[in-house]
Amino acid sequence: MKSHIPSERARELLLQGEGVTLDYKRSTAGVHADDFCAFANATDGGVLLIGVSEGRDVQGGQIGEIIGCPVDDATKLQLTNKAQSCHPPVFIEIHTECAGDLRFLRIEIPPSSTRPHCTPKGAYLSRSGSRNVALFPTDLLSIFLEKEARTFQSRFSDAASSITGKLETTESLIANMQRAIEKRVEDIADQLGWSDFNLDDTGDKIDRVEALLHNSIRRQKDAGSRLRELLKAGSVLDPIRERAREAARIAIEEAIFENESMIRGASTGDKIHLETTGEIAEELNSAELQSIFEQILEETLFRRTERMDDNSGNTNSENSGDTIRS
C-alpha cells in the first residue's frame, strides 16, 4: 500500500527551512543547472524540494509548504538532463514524495568527488546561506588542490602497500602527478582569464593559495622520504640510487681514462675534488662519491699491475727461448 505522507527525510527538510544545504522550488521551471552545480561544489552537497513553496510556522520561522508538482517520467528526465548539462555532469538522486493527494520531488545532490562543476555557460557556483554564489579563481584553486591532495594520498597509500619491486613506477607516478598539478593549475588560470581578474583586496586568498601550493609540494617530498624509509626497513635496493651509482661509476671511469694526472695525484695522496650534476648530485653525497672513486682507482691500478706482470713474464719467456735455441 502506498504511503500518503512524506518520508521522514522530507518531513525534516520541510521543517528545516532553506539554507546552505536546502532550497525550495515551486516548480521545475525554477530549477536550473546553476542549482545542481552549486550544491555539487558545496562541501556538504544539498537537496532540492520541488513542488514546495516558502511558508512560515507559528513562530514566524521559515518552513516548506507543499503545493505539488508533476512527478512523471518526462519531468524527471528534464531534471536529469539539466544535471547532465553541467561540466562535468552532476550526479543526482530523484525521489517522489507524497502528501495526501499532492506529489512533490526530493532531489538529493551529494558533494561531488569530481568538482569543481560549471554550468553550460561556464559559471562556477557554490552555496552561501540560502543562495547560489559565484566561485572566484582562488576558491576554485583551493577546491582543485584539496582534490589533488586526496588523490595523491590515495595513490601513495596504494603504492606503498606494494612497494617491493615497484619503486621506479612509484617515483614516476609522483613525478607525473607533480607535472599534472602544475599543468592543471596553468589550465585553470588560462580558462578563467586570470589576467583579467582584479586581485585587489584578495591578498588573504592569494596567501591561502600559496600555502596550499607549498603544502602540496611538501607532501610530495614527504612521500619520497617515506618511500626511502620503507626501502631501508625492507632491505630493498633503491633502483634510483643504484642508477645514480652506475652513472657515477661510468663518469669517473671516463674522467680517469681522459685525465692520467688523476691517477698520479691520487697515488701520491693529493685530494681529488669530484664535481657532479643532475641525478648523481641529488642522490649521492660526497662520501659516497669518494668511495666509488677509490674503488675504481684501486681496480684501475690492479689491472695495470697485472698487465705489467704479464708483459714482464712474456719478455722473460722470449729471452729464455733465445738462450735455449742458442
Short mmCIF file of C-alpha atoms in Angstrom, two decimals:
data_model
loop_
_atom_site.label_atom_id
_atom_site.label_comp_id
_atom_site.label_asym_id
_atom_site.label_seq_id
_atom_site.Cartn_x
_atom_site.Cartn_y
_atom_site.Cartn_z
CA MET A 1 0.00 0.00 0.00
CA LYS A 2 1.34 3.40 -0.99
CA SER A 3 2.13 5.87 1.77
CA HIS A 4 0.27 9.20 1.58
CA ILE A 5 2.64 11.03 3.91
CA PRO A 6 6.13 12.38 3.11
CA SER A 7 9.17 10.31 4.08
CA GLU A 8 10.88 11.09 7.37
CA ARG A 9 13.69 12.73 5.43
CA ALA A 10 11.25 15.00 3.56
CA ARG A 11 9.40 15.93 6.76
CA GLU A 12 12.66 17.01 8.40
CA LEU A 13 13.56 19.14 5.37
CA LEU A 14 10.10 20.79 5.28
CA LEU A 15 10.59 21.93 8.87
CA GLN A 16 14.22 22.91 8.41
CA GLY A 17 13.81 25.96 6.19
CA GLU A 18 16.06 26.97 3.31
CA GLY A 19 19.80 27.24 3.90
CA VAL A 20 23.22 26.19 2.67
CA THR A 21 22.09 22.60 2.02
CA LEU A 22 18.40 23.12 1.13
CA ASP A 23 16.37 25.04 -1.44
CA TYR A 24 12.61 25.04 -2.10
CA LYS A 25 11.31 25.32 -5.67
CA ARG A 26 7.66 25.85 -6.60
CA SER A 27 8.09 24.06 -9.94
CA THR A 28 10.68 22.50 -12.21
CA ALA A 29 10.75 25.77 -14.19
CA GLY A 30 12.66 27.30 -11.28
CA VAL A 31 15.35 24.61 -11.34
CA HIS A 32 18.48 25.37 -13.38
CA ALA A 33 21.92 23.91 -13.95
CA ASP A 34 23.17 26.61 -11.54
CA ASP A 35 21.43 24.85 -8.66
CA PHE A 36 22.97 21.46 -9.41
CA CYS A 37 26.48 22.92 -9.82
CA ALA A 38 26.23 24.99 -6.64
CA PHE A 39 25.21 22.05 -4.44
CA ALA A 40 27.68 19.63 -6.08
CA ASN A 41 30.52 22.11 -5.48
CA ALA A 42 29.49 22.69 -1.84
CA THR A 43 31.26 20.81 0.93
CA ASP A 44 28.10 19.03 2.16
CA GLY A 45 26.07 18.84 -1.06
CA GLY A 46 22.38 19.68 -0.76
CA VAL A 47 18.72 18.96 -1.50
CA LEU A 48 16.09 20.50 -3.77
CA LEU A 49 12.42 20.12 -2.82
CA ILE A 50 10.34 20.79 -5.95
CA GLY A 51 6.63 21.50 -5.59
CA VAL A 52 7.30 23.27 -2.29
CA SER A 53 6.93 26.98 -1.55
CA GLU A 54 8.28 29.10 1.29
CA GLY A 55 5.96 29.34 4.30
CA ARG A 56 6.05 30.38 7.96
CA ASP A 57 5.37 28.48 11.16
CA VAL A 58 3.54 29.97 14.15
CA GLN A 59 6.80 31.44 15.47
CA GLY A 60 7.49 33.12 12.15
CA GLY A 61 10.31 30.76 11.15
CA GLN A 62 10.57 29.60 7.59
CA ILE A 63 9.19 26.18 6.65
CA GLY A 64 8.27 24.45 3.41
CA GLU A 65 4.63 24.31 2.25
CA ILE A 66 3.75 21.54 -0.19
CA ILE A 67 1.92 22.78 -3.29
CA GLY A 68 2.71 19.78 -5.53
CA CYS A 69 4.24 19.39 -8.97
CA PRO A 70 4.31 16.88 -11.86
CA VAL A 71 6.30 13.74 -10.99
CA ASP A 72 6.02 11.84 -14.28
CA ASP A 73 8.97 10.38 -16.19
CA ALA A 74 9.15 13.34 -18.56
CA THR A 75 9.60 15.73 -15.64
CA LYS A 76 12.32 13.55 -14.09
CA LEU A 77 14.10 13.29 -17.46
CA GLN A 78 14.02 17.08 -17.79
CA LEU A 79 15.72 17.44 -14.40
CA THR A 80 18.27 14.73 -15.20
CA ASN A 81 19.17 16.47 -18.45
CA LYS A 82 19.80 19.75 -16.60
CA ALA A 83 22.15 17.95 -14.20
CA GLN A 84 23.88 16.23 -17.11
CA SER A 85 24.40 19.55 -18.88
CA CYS A 86 26.85 20.62 -16.17
CA HIS A 87 30.56 20.08 -16.79
CA PRO A 88 31.43 17.52 -15.61
CA PRO A 89 27.91 16.08 -15.22
CA VAL A 90 26.39 16.21 -11.73
CA PHE A 91 25.08 13.03 -10.12
CA ILE A 92 21.58 13.37 -8.59
CA GLU A 93 19.02 11.10 -6.91
CA ILE A 94 15.34 11.81 -7.63
CA HIS A 95 12.72 10.68 -5.10
CA THR A 96 8.95 11.02 -5.41
CA GLU A 97 7.20 12.15 -2.21
CA CYS A 98 3.51 12.08 -1.31
CA ALA A 99 1.41 14.28 0.96
CA GLY A 100 -2.21 13.20 0.68
CA ASP A 101 -3.22 13.79 -2.93
CA LEU A 102 -0.23 16.03 -3.61
CA ARG A 103 3.02 14.81 -5.12
CA PHE A 104 6.37 16.56 -4.99
CA LEU A 105 10.02 15.74 -5.73
CA ARG A 106 13.05 15.46 -3.47
CA ILE A 107 16.36 15.70 -5.33
CA GLU A 108 19.45 14.69 -3.38
CA ILE A 109 22.73 16.17 -4.67
CA PRO A 110 25.71 14.69 -2.80
CA PRO A 111 29.03 16.56 -2.55
CA SER A 112 30.90 15.71 -5.73
CA SER A 113 34.22 13.88 -5.96
CA THR A 114 34.70 15.36 -9.45
CA ARG A 115 34.21 19.02 -8.51
CA PRO A 116 34.52 21.80 -9.46
CA HIS A 117 31.48 21.78 -11.80
CA CYS A 118 30.43 24.61 -14.07
CA THR A 119 27.21 25.41 -15.91
CA PRO A 120 26.89 25.14 -19.72
CA LYS A 121 27.71 28.87 -19.78
CA GLY A 122 30.94 28.32 -17.84
CA ALA A 123 29.81 29.70 -14.46
CA TYR A 124 31.32 28.14 -11.31
CA LEU A 125 29.00 28.35 -8.29
CA SER A 126 28.65 27.18 -4.71
CA ARG A 127 26.32 27.86 -1.77
CA SER A 128 26.37 30.72 0.74
CA GLY A 129 23.43 30.95 3.10
CA SER A 130 20.35 30.12 1.03
CA ARG A 131 21.76 31.48 -2.24
CA ASN A 132 23.95 30.32 -5.11
CA VAL A 133 27.13 32.42 -5.28
CA ALA A 134 29.96 32.64 -7.81
CA LEU A 135 33.30 31.00 -7.06
CA PHE A 136 36.36 33.20 -7.53
CA PRO A 137 39.50 31.76 -9.17
CA THR A 138 41.22 31.48 -5.78
CA ASP A 139 38.25 29.48 -4.43
CA LEU A 140 38.42 27.18 -7.44
CA LEU A 141 42.14 26.65 -6.98
CA SER A 142 41.56 25.73 -3.33
CA ILE A 143 38.99 23.12 -4.37
CA PHE A 144 41.36 21.77 -7.00
CA LEU A 145 44.34 21.49 -4.65
CA GLU A 146 42.29 19.75 -1.96
CA LYS A 147 41.08 17.26 -4.58
CA GLU A 148 44.61 16.65 -5.86
CA ALA A 149 45.89 16.18 -2.30
CA ARG A 150 43.25 13.50 -1.63
CA THR A 151 44.07 11.77 -4.90
CA PHE A 152 47.79 11.87 -4.15
CA GLN A 153 47.34 10.42 -0.66
CA SER A 154 45.16 7.61 -2.01
CA ARG A 155 47.63 6.71 -4.75
CA PHE A 156 50.59 6.89 -2.38
CA SER A 157 48.86 4.54 0.07
CA ASP A 158 48.20 2.02 -2.71
CA ALA A 159 51.77 2.28 -3.98
CA ALA A 160 53.32 1.93 -0.52
CA SER A 161 51.37 -1.28 0.17
CA SER A 162 53.08 -2.99 -2.75
CA ILE A 163 56.41 -1.16 -2.64
CA THR A 164 58.74 -4.11 -3.28
CA GLY A 165 59.87 -4.17 -6.88
CA LYS A 166 57.77 -1.15 -7.79
CA LEU A 167 59.78 1.86 -6.63
CA GLU A 168 60.59 3.13 -10.12
CA THR A 169 56.89 3.04 -11.01
CA THR A 170 56.05 4.90 -7.79
CA GLU A 171 58.75 7.55 -8.34
CA SER A 172 57.46 8.04 -11.88
CA LEU A 173 53.91 8.32 -10.54
CA ILE A 174 54.96 11.05 -8.08
CA ALA A 175 56.77 12.97 -10.82
CA ASN A 176 53.82 12.62 -13.21
CA MET A 177 51.40 13.80 -10.54
CA GLN A 178 53.56 16.86 -9.83
CA ARG A 179 53.65 17.71 -13.54
CA ALA A 180 49.88 17.11 -13.75
CA ILE A 181 49.26 19.51 -10.84
CA GLU A 182 51.40 22.19 -12.45
CA LYS A 183 49.65 21.70 -15.81
CA ARG A 184 46.15 21.74 -14.27
CA VAL A 185 46.87 24.96 -12.36
CA GLU A 186 48.08 26.58 -15.59
CA ASP A 187 44.96 25.35 -17.42
CA ILE A 188 42.66 26.72 -14.72
CA ALA A 189 44.43 30.08 -14.89
CA ASP A 190 44.02 30.19 -18.69
CA GLN A 191 40.37 29.06 -18.66
CA LEU A 192 39.34 31.56 -16.01
CA GLY A 193 41.16 34.50 -17.56
CA TRP A 194 43.21 35.36 -14.51
CA SER A 195 44.96 38.09 -16.46
CA ASP A 196 41.65 40.00 -16.47
CA PHE A 197 40.79 39.20 -12.85
CA ASN A 198 41.01 42.06 -10.38
CA LEU A 199 43.09 40.80 -7.46
CA ASP A 200 42.69 43.96 -5.35
CA ASP A 201 41.64 43.26 -1.75
CA THR A 202 42.25 39.49 -2.18
CA GLY A 203 45.67 39.29 -0.51
CA ASP A 204 44.40 36.83 2.08
CA LYS A 205 43.13 34.49 -0.64
CA ILE A 206 46.42 34.67 -2.53
CA ASP A 207 48.29 33.81 0.68
CA ARG A 208 45.95 30.86 1.20
CA VAL A 209 46.57 29.59 -2.33
CA GLU A 210 50.35 29.91 -1.91
CA ALA A 211 50.11 27.99 1.36
CA LEU A 212 48.17 25.21 -0.39
CA LEU A 213 50.75 25.02 -3.15
CA HIS A 214 53.64 24.81 -0.66
CA ASN A 215 51.72 22.17 1.29
CA SER A 216 51.20 20.09 -1.87
CA ILE A 217 54.93 20.24 -2.67
CA ARG A 218 55.83 19.34 0.92
CA ARG A 219 53.55 16.29 0.78
CA GLN A 220 55.29 15.05 -2.34
CA LYS A 221 58.71 15.45 -0.68
CA ASP A 222 57.41 13.68 2.44
CA ALA A 223 56.18 10.85 0.22
CA GLY A 224 59.66 10.43 -1.24
CA SER A 225 61.18 10.32 2.26
CA ARG A 226 58.66 7.72 3.38
CA LEU A 227 59.47 5.56 0.37
CA ARG A 228 63.17 5.72 1.28
CA GLU A 229 62.42 4.58 4.84
CA LEU A 230 60.22 1.73 3.56
CA LEU A 231 63.06 0.56 1.34
CA LYS A 232 65.55 0.62 4.21
CA ALA A 233 63.17 -1.26 6.51
CA GLY A 234 62.56 -3.94 3.87
CA SER A 235 66.25 -4.19 2.87
CA VAL A 236 65.26 -3.42 -0.71
CA LEU A 237 67.75 -1.78 -3.07
CA ASP A 238 66.71 1.67 -4.21
CA PRO A 239 66.81 1.48 -8.03
CA ILE A 240 67.05 5.26 -8.34
CA ARG A 241 70.17 5.40 -6.16
CA GLU A 242 71.62 2.31 -7.89
CA ARG A 243 71.11 4.03 -11.24
CA ALA A 244 72.91 7.11 -9.87
CA ARG A 245 75.78 4.91 -8.60
CA GLU A 246 76.18 3.27 -12.01
CA ALA A 247 76.13 6.66 -13.73
CA ALA A 248 78.77 7.92 -11.26
CA ARG A 249 80.99 4.89 -11.95
CA ILE A 250 80.82 5.46 -15.69
CA ALA A 251 81.53 9.20 -15.33
CA ILE A 252 84.50 8.61 -13.01
CA GLU A 253 85.97 5.88 -15.23
CA GLU A 254 85.74 8.21 -18.24
CA ALA A 255 87.37 11.03 -16.26
CA ILE A 256 90.25 8.77 -15.16
CA PHE A 257 90.74 7.48 -18.72
CA GLU A 258 90.88 11.03 -20.11
CA ASN A 259 92.98 12.51 -17.30
CA GLU A 260 96.02 10.44 -16.31
CA SER A 261 97.01 13.05 -13.72
CA MET A 262 94.04 11.95 -11.55
CA ILE A 263 95.71 8.56 -11.01
CA ARG A 264 99.11 10.07 -10.28
CA GLY A 265 97.60 12.66 -7.92
CA ALA A 266 95.51 10.11 -6.04
CA SER A 267 98.51 7.75 -5.77
CA THR A 268 100.61 10.47 -4.10
CA GLY A 269 97.82 11.38 -1.67
CA ASP A 270 96.51 14.51 -3.43
CA LYS A 271 92.89 15.47 -2.68
CA ILE A 272 90.70 14.85 -5.71
CA HIS A 273 87.64 17.11 -5.98
CA LEU A 274 84.69 15.49 -7.75
CA GLU A 275 82.05 17.77 -9.25
CA THR A 276 78.68 16.25 -10.18
CA THR A 277 75.34 17.45 -11.51
CA GLY A 278 71.84 16.13 -12.12
CA GLU A 279 70.65 12.88 -10.58
CA ILE A 280 74.13 11.92 -9.30
CA ALA A 281 74.36 15.14 -7.26
CA GLU A 282 70.81 14.69 -5.96
CA GLU A 283 71.15 11.04 -4.91
CA LEU A 284 74.80 10.63 -3.76
CA ASN A 285 76.75 12.58 -1.16
CA SER A 286 80.46 13.42 -1.32
CA ALA A 287 81.48 10.48 0.87
CA GLU A 288 79.69 8.02 -1.41
CA LEU A 289 81.32 9.57 -4.49
CA GLN A 290 84.75 9.39 -2.85
CA SER A 291 84.17 5.71 -2.03
CA ILE A 292 83.23 4.96 -5.65
CA PHE A 293 86.31 6.87 -6.88
CA GLU A 294 88.66 4.99 -4.56
CA GLN A 295 87.18 1.65 -5.63
CA ILE A 296 87.58 2.46 -9.32
CA LEU A 297 91.11 3.76 -8.70
CA GLU A 298 92.06 0.52 -6.90
CA GLU A 299 90.62 -1.57 -9.73
CA THR A 300 92.45 0.51 -12.34
CA LEU A 301 95.82 0.23 -10.56
CA PHE A 302 95.31 -3.50 -10.06
CA ARG A 303 94.60 -4.04 -13.76
CA ARG A 304 97.71 -2.05 -14.69
CA THR A 305 99.85 -4.09 -12.30
CA GLU A 306 98.51 -7.31 -13.82
CA ARG A 307 99.32 -6.10 -17.35
CA MET A 308 102.83 -5.12 -16.28
CA ASP A 309 103.38 -8.58 -14.73
CA ASP A 310 102.05 -10.26 -17.88
CA ASN A 311 104.36 -8.18 -20.10
CA SER A 312 107.32 -8.97 -17.86
CA GLY A 313 106.54 -12.69 -17.99
CA ASN A 314 106.28 -12.68 -21.78
CA THR A 315 109.67 -10.93 -22.10
CA ASN A 316 111.40 -13.49 -19.86
CA SER A 317 109.88 -16.38 -21.82
CA GLU A 318 111.12 -14.95 -25.12
CA ASN A 319 114.63 -14.41 -23.68
CA SER A 320 114.72 -17.98 -22.32
CA GLY A 321 113.75 -19.34 -25.69
CA ASP A 322 116.53 -17.45 -27.39
CA THR A 323 119.03 -18.76 -24.87
CA ILE A 324 117.85 -22.36 -25.26
CA ARG A 325 117.96 -22.16 -29.01
CA SER A 326 121.44 -20.79 -28.94
#
